[in-house]
PDB file of C-alpha atoms in Angstrom:
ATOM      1  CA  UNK H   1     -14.927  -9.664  15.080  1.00  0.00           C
ATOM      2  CA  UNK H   2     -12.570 -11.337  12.588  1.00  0.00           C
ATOM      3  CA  UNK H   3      -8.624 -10.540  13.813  1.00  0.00           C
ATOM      4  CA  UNK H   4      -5.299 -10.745  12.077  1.00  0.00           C
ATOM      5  CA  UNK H   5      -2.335 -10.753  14.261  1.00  0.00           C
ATOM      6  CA  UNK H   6       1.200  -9.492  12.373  1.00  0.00           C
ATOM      7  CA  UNK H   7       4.128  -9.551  14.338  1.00  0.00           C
ATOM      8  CA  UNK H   8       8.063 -11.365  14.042  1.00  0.00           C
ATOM      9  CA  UNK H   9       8.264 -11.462  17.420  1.00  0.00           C
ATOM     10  CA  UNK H  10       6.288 -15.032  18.161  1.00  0.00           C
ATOM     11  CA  UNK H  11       6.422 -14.874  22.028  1.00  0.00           C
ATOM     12  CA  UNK H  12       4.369 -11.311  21.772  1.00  0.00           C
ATOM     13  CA  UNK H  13       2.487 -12.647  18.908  1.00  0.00           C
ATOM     14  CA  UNK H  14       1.375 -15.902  20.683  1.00  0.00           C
ATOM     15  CA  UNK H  15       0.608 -14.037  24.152  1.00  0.00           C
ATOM     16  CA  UNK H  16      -1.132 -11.544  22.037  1.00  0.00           C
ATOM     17  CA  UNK H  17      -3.111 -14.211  20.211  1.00  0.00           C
ATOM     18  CA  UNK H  18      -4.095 -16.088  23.839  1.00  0.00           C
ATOM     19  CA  UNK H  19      -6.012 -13.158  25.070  1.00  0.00           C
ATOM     20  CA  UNK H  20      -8.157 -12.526  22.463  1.00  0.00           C
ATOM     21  CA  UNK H  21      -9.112 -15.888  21.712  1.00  0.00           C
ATOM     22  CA  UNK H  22     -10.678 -15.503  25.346  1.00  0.00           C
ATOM     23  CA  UNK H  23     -12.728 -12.562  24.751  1.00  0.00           C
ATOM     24  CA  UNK H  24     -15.725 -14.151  22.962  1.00  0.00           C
ATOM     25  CA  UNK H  25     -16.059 -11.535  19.580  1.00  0.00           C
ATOM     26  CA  UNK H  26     -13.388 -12.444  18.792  1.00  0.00           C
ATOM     27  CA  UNK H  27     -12.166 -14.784  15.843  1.00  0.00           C
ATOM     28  CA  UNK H  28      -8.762 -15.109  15.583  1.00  0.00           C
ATOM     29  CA  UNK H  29      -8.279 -15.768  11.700  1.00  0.00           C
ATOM     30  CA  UNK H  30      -4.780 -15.792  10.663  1.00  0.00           C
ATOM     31  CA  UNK H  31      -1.248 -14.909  12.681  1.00  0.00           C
ATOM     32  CA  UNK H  32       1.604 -13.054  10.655  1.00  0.00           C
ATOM     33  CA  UNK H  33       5.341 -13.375  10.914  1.00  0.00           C
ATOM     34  CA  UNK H  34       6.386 -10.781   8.376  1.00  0.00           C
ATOM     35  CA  UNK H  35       4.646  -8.047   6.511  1.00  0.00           C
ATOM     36  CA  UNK H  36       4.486 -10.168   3.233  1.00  0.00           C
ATOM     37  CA  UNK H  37       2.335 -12.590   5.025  1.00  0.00           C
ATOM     38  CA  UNK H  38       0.033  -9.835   6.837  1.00  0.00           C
ATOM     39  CA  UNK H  39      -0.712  -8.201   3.516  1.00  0.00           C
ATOM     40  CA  UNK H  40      -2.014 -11.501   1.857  1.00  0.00           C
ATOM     41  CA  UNK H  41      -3.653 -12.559   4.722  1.00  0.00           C
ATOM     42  CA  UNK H  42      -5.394  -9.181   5.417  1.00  0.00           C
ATOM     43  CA  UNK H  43      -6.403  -8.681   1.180  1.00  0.00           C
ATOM     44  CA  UNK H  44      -7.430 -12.850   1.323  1.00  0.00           C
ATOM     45  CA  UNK H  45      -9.593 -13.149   4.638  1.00  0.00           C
ATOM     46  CA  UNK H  46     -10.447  -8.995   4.998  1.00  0.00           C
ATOM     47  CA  UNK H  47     -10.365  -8.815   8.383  1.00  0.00           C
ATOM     48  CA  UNK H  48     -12.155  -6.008  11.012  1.00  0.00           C
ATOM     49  CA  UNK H  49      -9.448  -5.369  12.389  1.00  0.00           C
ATOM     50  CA  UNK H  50      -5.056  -6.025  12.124  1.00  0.00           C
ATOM     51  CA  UNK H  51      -2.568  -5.601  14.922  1.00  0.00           C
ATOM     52  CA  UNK H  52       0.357  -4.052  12.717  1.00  0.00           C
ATOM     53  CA  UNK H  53       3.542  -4.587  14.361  1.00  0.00           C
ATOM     54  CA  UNK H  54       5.605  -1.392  13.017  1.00  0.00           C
ATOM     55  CA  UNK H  55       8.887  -2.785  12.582  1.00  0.00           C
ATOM     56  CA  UNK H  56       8.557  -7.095  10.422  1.00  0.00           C
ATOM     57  CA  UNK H  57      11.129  -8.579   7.858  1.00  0.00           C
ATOM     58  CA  UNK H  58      10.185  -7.966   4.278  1.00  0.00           C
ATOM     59  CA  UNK H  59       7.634  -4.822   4.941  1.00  0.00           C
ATOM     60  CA  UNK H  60       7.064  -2.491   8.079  1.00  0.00           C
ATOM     61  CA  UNK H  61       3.966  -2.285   9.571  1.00  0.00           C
ATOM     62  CA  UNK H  62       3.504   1.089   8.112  1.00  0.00           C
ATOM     63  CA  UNK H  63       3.849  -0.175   4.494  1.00  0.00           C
ATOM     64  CA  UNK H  64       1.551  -3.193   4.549  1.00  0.00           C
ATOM     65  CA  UNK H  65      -1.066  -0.343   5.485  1.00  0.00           C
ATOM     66  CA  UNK H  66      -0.205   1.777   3.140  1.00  0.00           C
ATOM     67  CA  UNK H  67      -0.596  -0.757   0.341  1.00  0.00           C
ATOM     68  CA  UNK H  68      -4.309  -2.295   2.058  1.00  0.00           C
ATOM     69  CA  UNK H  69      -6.957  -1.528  -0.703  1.00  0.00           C
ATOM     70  CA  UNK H  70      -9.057   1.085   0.986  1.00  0.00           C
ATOM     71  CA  UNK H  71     -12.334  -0.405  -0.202  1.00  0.00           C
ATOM     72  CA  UNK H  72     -11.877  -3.525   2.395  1.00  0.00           C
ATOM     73  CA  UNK H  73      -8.911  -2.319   4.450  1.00  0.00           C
ATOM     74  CA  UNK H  74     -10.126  -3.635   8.613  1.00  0.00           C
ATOM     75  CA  UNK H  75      -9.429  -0.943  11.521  1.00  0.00           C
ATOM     76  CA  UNK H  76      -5.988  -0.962  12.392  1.00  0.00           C
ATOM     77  CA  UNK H  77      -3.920  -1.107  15.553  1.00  0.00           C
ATOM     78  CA  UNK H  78      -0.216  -1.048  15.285  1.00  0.00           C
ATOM     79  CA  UNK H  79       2.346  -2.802  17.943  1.00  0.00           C
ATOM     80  CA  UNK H  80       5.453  -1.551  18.486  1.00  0.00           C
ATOM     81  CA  UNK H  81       8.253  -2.184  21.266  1.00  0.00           C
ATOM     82  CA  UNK H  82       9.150   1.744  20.885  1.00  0.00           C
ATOM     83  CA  UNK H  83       7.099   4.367  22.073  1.00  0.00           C
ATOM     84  CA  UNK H  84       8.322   7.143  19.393  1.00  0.00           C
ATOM     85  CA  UNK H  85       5.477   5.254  16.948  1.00  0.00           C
ATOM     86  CA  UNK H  86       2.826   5.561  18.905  1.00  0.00           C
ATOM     87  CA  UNK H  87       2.238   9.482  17.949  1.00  0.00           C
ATOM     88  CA  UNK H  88       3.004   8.262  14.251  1.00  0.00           C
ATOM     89  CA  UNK H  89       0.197   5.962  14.485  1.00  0.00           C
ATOM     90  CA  UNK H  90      -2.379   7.999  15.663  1.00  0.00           C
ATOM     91  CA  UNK H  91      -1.165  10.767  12.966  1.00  0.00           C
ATOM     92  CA  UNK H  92      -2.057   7.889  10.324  1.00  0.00           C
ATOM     93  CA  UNK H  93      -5.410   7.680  11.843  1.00  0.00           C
ATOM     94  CA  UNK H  94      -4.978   4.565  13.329  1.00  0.00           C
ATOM     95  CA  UNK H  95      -7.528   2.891  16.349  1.00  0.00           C
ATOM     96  CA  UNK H  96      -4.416   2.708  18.417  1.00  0.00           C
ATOM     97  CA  UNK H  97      -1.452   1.114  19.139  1.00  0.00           C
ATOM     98  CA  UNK H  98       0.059  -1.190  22.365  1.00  0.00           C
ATOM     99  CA  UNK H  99       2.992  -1.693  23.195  1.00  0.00           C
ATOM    100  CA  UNK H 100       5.114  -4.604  24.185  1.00  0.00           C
ATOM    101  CA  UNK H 101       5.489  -6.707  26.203  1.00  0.00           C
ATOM    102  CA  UNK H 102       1.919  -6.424  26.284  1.00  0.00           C
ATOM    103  CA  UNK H 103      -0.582  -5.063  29.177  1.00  0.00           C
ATOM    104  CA  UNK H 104      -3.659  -6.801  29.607  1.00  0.00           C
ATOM    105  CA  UNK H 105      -5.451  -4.157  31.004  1.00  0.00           C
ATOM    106  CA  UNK H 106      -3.787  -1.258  28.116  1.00  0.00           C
ATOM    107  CA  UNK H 107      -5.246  -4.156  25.467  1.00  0.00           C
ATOM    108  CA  UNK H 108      -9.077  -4.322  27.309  1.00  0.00           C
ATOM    109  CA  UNK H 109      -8.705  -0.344  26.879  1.00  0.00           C
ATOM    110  CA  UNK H 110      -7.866  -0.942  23.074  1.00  0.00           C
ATOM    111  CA  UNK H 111     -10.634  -3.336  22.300  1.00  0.00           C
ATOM    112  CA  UNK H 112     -13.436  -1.084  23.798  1.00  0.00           C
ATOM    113  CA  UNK H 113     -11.812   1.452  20.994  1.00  0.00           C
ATOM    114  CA  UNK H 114     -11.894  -1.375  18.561  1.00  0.00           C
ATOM    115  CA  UNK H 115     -15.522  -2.530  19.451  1.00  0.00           C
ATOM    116  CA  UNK H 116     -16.885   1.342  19.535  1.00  0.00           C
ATOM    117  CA  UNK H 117     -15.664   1.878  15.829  1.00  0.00           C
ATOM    118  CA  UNK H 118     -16.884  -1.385  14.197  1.00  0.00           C
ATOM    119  CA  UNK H 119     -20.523   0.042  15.586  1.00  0.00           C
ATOM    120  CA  UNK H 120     -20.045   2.788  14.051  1.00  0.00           C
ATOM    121  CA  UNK H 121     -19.549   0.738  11.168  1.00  0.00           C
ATOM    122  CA  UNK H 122     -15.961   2.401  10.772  1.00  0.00           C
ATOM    123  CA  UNK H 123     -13.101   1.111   8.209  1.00  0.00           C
ATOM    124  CA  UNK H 124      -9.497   1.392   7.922  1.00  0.00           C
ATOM    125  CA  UNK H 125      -9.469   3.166   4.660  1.00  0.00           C
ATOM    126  CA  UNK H 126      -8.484   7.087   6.204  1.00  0.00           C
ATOM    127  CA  UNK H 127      -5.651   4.683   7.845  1.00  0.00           C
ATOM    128  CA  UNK H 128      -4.406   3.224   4.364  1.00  0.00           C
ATOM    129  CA  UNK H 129      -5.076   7.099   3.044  1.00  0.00           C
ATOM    130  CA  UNK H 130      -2.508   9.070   5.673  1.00  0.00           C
ATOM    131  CA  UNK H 131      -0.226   6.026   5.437  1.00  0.00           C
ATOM    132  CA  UNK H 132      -0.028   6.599   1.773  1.00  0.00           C
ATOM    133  CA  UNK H 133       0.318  10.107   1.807  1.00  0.00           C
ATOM    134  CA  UNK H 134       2.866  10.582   4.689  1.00  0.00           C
ATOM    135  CA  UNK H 135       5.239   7.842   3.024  1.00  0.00           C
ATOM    136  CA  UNK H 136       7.865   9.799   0.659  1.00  0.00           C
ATOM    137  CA  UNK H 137       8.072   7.036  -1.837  1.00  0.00           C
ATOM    138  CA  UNK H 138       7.280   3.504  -2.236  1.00  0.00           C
ATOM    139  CA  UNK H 139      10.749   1.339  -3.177  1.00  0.00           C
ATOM    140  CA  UNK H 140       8.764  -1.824  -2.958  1.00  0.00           C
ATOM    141  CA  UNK H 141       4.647  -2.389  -4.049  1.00  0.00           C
ATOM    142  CA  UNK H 142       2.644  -4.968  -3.668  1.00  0.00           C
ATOM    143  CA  UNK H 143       1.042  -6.872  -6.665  1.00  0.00           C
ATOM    144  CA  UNK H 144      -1.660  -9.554  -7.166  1.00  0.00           C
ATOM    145  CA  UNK H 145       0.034 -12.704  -8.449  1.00  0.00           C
ATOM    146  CA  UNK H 146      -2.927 -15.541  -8.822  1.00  0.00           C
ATOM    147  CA  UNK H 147      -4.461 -16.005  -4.994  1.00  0.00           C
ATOM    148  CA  UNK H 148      -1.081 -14.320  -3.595  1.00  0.00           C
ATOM    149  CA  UNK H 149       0.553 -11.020  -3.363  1.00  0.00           C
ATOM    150  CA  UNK H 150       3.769 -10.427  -5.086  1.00  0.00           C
ATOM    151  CA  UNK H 151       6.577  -7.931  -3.604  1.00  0.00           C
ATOM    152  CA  UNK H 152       8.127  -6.521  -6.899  1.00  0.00           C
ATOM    153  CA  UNK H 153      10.899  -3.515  -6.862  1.00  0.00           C
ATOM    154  CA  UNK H 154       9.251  -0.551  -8.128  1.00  0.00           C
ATOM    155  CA  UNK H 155      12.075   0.348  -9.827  1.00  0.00           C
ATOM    156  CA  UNK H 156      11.418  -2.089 -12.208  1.00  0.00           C
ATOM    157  CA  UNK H 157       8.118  -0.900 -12.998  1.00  0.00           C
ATOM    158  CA  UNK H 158       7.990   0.776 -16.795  1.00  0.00           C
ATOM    159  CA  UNK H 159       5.025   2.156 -17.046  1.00  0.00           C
ATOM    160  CA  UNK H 160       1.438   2.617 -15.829  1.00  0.00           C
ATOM    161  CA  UNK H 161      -2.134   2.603 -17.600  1.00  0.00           C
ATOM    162  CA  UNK H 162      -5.615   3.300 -15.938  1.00  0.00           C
ATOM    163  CA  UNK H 163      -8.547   1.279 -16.759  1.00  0.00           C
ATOM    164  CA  UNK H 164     -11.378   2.803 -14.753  1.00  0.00           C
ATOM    165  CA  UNK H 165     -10.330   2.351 -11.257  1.00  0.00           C
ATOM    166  CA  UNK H 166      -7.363  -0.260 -12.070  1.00  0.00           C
ATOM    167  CA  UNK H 167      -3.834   0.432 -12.821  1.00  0.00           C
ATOM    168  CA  UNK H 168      -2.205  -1.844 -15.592  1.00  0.00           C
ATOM    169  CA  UNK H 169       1.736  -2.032 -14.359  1.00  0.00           C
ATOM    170  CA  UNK H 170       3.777  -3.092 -16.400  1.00  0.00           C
ATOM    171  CA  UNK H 171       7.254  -4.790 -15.654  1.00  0.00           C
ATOM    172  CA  UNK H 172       9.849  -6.132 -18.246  1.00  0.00           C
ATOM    173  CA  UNK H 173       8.548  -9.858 -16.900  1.00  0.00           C
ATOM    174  CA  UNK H 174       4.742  -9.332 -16.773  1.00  0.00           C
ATOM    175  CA  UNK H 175       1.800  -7.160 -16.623  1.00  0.00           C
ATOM    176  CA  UNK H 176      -0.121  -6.766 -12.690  1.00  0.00           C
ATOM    177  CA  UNK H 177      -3.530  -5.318 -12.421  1.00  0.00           C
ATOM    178  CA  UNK H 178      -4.454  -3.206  -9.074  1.00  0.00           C
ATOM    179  CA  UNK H 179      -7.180  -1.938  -7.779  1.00  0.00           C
ATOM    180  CA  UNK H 180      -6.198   1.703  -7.447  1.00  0.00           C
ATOM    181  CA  UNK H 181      -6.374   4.523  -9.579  1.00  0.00           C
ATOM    182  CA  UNK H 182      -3.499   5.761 -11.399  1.00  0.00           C
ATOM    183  CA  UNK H 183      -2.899   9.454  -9.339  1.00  0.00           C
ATOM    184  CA  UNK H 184      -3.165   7.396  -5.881  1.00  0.00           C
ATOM    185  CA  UNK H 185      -0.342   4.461  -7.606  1.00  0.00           C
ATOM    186  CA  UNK H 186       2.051   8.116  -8.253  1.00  0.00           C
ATOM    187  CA  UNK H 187       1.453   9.392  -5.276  1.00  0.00           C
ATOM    188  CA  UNK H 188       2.824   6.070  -3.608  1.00  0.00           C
ATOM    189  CA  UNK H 189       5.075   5.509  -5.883  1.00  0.00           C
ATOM    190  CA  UNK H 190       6.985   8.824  -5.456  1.00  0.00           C
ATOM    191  CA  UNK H 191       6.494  11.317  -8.962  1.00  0.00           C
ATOM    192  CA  UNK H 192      10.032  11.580  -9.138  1.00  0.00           C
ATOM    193  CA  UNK H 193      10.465   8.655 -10.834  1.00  0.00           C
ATOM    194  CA  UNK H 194       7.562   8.683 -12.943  1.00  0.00           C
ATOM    195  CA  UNK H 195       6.036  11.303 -15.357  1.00  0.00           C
ATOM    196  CA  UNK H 196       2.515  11.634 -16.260  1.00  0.00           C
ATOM    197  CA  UNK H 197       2.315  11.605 -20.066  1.00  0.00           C
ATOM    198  CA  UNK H 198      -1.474  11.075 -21.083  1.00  0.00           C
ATOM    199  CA  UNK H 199      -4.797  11.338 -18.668  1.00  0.00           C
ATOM    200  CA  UNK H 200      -4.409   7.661 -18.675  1.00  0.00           C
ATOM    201  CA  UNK H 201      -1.065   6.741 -18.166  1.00  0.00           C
ATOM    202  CA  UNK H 202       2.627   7.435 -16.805  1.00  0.00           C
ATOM    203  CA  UNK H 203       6.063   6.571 -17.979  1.00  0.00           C
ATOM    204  CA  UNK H 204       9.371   5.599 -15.524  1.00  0.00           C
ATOM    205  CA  UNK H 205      11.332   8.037 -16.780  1.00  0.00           C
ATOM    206  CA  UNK H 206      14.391   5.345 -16.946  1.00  0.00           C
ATOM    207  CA  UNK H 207      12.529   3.302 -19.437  1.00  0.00           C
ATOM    208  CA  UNK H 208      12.571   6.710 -21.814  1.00  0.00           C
ATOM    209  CA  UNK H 209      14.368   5.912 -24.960  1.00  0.00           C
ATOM    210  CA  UNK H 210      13.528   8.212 -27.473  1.00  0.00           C
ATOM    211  CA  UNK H 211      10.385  10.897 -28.843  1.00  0.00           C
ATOM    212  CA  UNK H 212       9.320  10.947 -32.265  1.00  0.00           C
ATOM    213  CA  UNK H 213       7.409  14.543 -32.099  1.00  0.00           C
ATOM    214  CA  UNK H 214       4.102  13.554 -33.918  1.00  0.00           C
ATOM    215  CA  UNK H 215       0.975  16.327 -34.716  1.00  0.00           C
ATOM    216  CA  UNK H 216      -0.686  18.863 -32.862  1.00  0.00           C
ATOM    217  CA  UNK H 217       1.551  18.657 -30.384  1.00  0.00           C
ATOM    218  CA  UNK H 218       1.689  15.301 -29.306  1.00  0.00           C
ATOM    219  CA  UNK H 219       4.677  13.076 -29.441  1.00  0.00           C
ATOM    220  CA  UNK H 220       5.660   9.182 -29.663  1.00  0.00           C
ATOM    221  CA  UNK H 221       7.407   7.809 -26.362  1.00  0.00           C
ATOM    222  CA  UNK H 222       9.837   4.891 -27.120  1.00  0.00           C
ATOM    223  CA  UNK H 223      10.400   3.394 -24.719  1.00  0.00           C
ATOM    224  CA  UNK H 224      13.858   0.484 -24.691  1.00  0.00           C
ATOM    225  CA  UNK H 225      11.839  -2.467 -23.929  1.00  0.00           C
ATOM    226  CA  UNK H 226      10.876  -1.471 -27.779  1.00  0.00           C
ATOM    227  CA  UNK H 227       7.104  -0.528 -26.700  1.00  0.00           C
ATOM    228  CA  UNK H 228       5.689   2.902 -27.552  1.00  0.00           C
ATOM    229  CA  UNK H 229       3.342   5.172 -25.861  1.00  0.00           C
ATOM    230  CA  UNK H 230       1.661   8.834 -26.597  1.00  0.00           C
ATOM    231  CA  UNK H 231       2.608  11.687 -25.169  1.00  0.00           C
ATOM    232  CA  UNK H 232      -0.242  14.125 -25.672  1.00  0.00           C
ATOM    233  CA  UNK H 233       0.064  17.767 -25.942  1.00  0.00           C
ATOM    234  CA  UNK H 234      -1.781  18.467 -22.464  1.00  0.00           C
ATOM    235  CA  UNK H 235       1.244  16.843 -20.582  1.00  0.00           C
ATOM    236  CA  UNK H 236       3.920  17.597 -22.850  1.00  0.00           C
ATOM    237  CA  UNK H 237       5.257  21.073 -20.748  1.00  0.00           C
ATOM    238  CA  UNK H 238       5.576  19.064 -17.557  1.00  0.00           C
ATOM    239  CA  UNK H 239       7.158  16.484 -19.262  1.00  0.00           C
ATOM    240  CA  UNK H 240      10.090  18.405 -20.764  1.00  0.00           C
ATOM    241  CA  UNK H 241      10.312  20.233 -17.796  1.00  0.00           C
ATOM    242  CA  UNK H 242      11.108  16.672 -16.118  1.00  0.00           C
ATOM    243  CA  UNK H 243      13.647  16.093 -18.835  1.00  0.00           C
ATOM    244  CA  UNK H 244      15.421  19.296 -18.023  1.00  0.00           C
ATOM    245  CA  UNK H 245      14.304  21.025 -21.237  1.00  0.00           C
TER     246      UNK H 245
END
């Protein structure tokens, strides 16, 4: 089995690393020092399975699984030096979690798990699922950027279009594509800051600059970048609602 290690700690990671290279399933094919780094090294080389450490610089543990695409996301087993996270992992469905300083025989116990669930051909993607839905909000998301994965503030983020099961967002610097649909990117995202205005797309309601009511119902979003979108009649309740109208 193909393994990602992800932890800041680089004792544990290395002594983590050491005994798995001897167990002979195993391939040991990238190790992590932030949550950055175990993101694009978990979308690039789609592991079976990550060790998650909870708590990295840049993202936690819990966020790099929240943000795997569930398609390809490998089984996951989150590390953690405090024992309060262990009953959050298994809540988010994960394998299991270990942790540190690490027991040999408590990691033997968590690659028979490991090994049992890759033959029954077993993903992560319920783990990416309950991570997504248990998070509040997302204040940071993850976006392709060429070969690499971008961290961009999702603040920034001024609106969202589907396109069959990708989500156009669009920042004042660029446009990302990702492969998620556009009710999973609110949920993550927290619908607080964003309003659904059309079966296709979504608005930060910061970006708002003005409505131009149109016909049948439907108005004209402009929004202050100077870009306009439709708000159509079957979202137009909620969305005034939002506005406090």
């Amino acid at each position: 089995m193909r393994v990602v290690i992800a932890d800041d700690e680089a004792p544990a990671r290395e002594k983590l690393g050491r005994w798995l290279l001897e167990e002979a399933d195993i391939q040991l094919v990238a190790s992590s020092e932030d949550g950055l780094s175990a993101a694009e090294a978990v979308a690039r080389l789609q592991p079976d399975v990550v060790f998650l450490d909870v708590q990295m610089p840049a993202l936690s543990g819990l966020e790099v699984a929240a943000q795997m695409e569930p398609s390809t996301a490998p089984l996951i087993v989150f590390v953690t030096a405090f024992d309060e996270h262990a009953v959050k992992a298994f809540e988010l469905n994960a394998v299991d979690y270990l942790l540190k300083p690490y027991d040999r025989e408590r990691l033997m116990r968590t690659l028979a798990r490991v090994r049992e669930r890759i033959a029954g051909h077993e993903s992560g993607a319920k783990a990416v699922a309950a991570s997504r839905s248990s998070a509040p909000s997302c204040d940071r998301l993850l976006v392709p950027d060429g070969e690499r994965l971008h961290l961009i503030d999702a603040s920034t983020v001024e609106w969202l279009e589907a396109d069959d099961n990708y989500v156009h967002v669009h920042t004042p610097s660029r446009r990302y594509l990702l492969r998620r649909t556009l009710q999973d990117l609110l949920t993550q995202l927290g619908e607080e800051r964003f309003v659904r205005i059309h079966r296709s797309s979504a608005v930060n309601l910061q970006a708002i600059g003005s409505l131009t009511p149109l016909f049948k119902g439907d108005y004209e979003l402009h929004l202050r970048n100077g870009h306009t979108l439709r708000l159509s009649r079957r979202y137009r309740d909620a969305f005034f609602a939002r506005m406090g109208r």
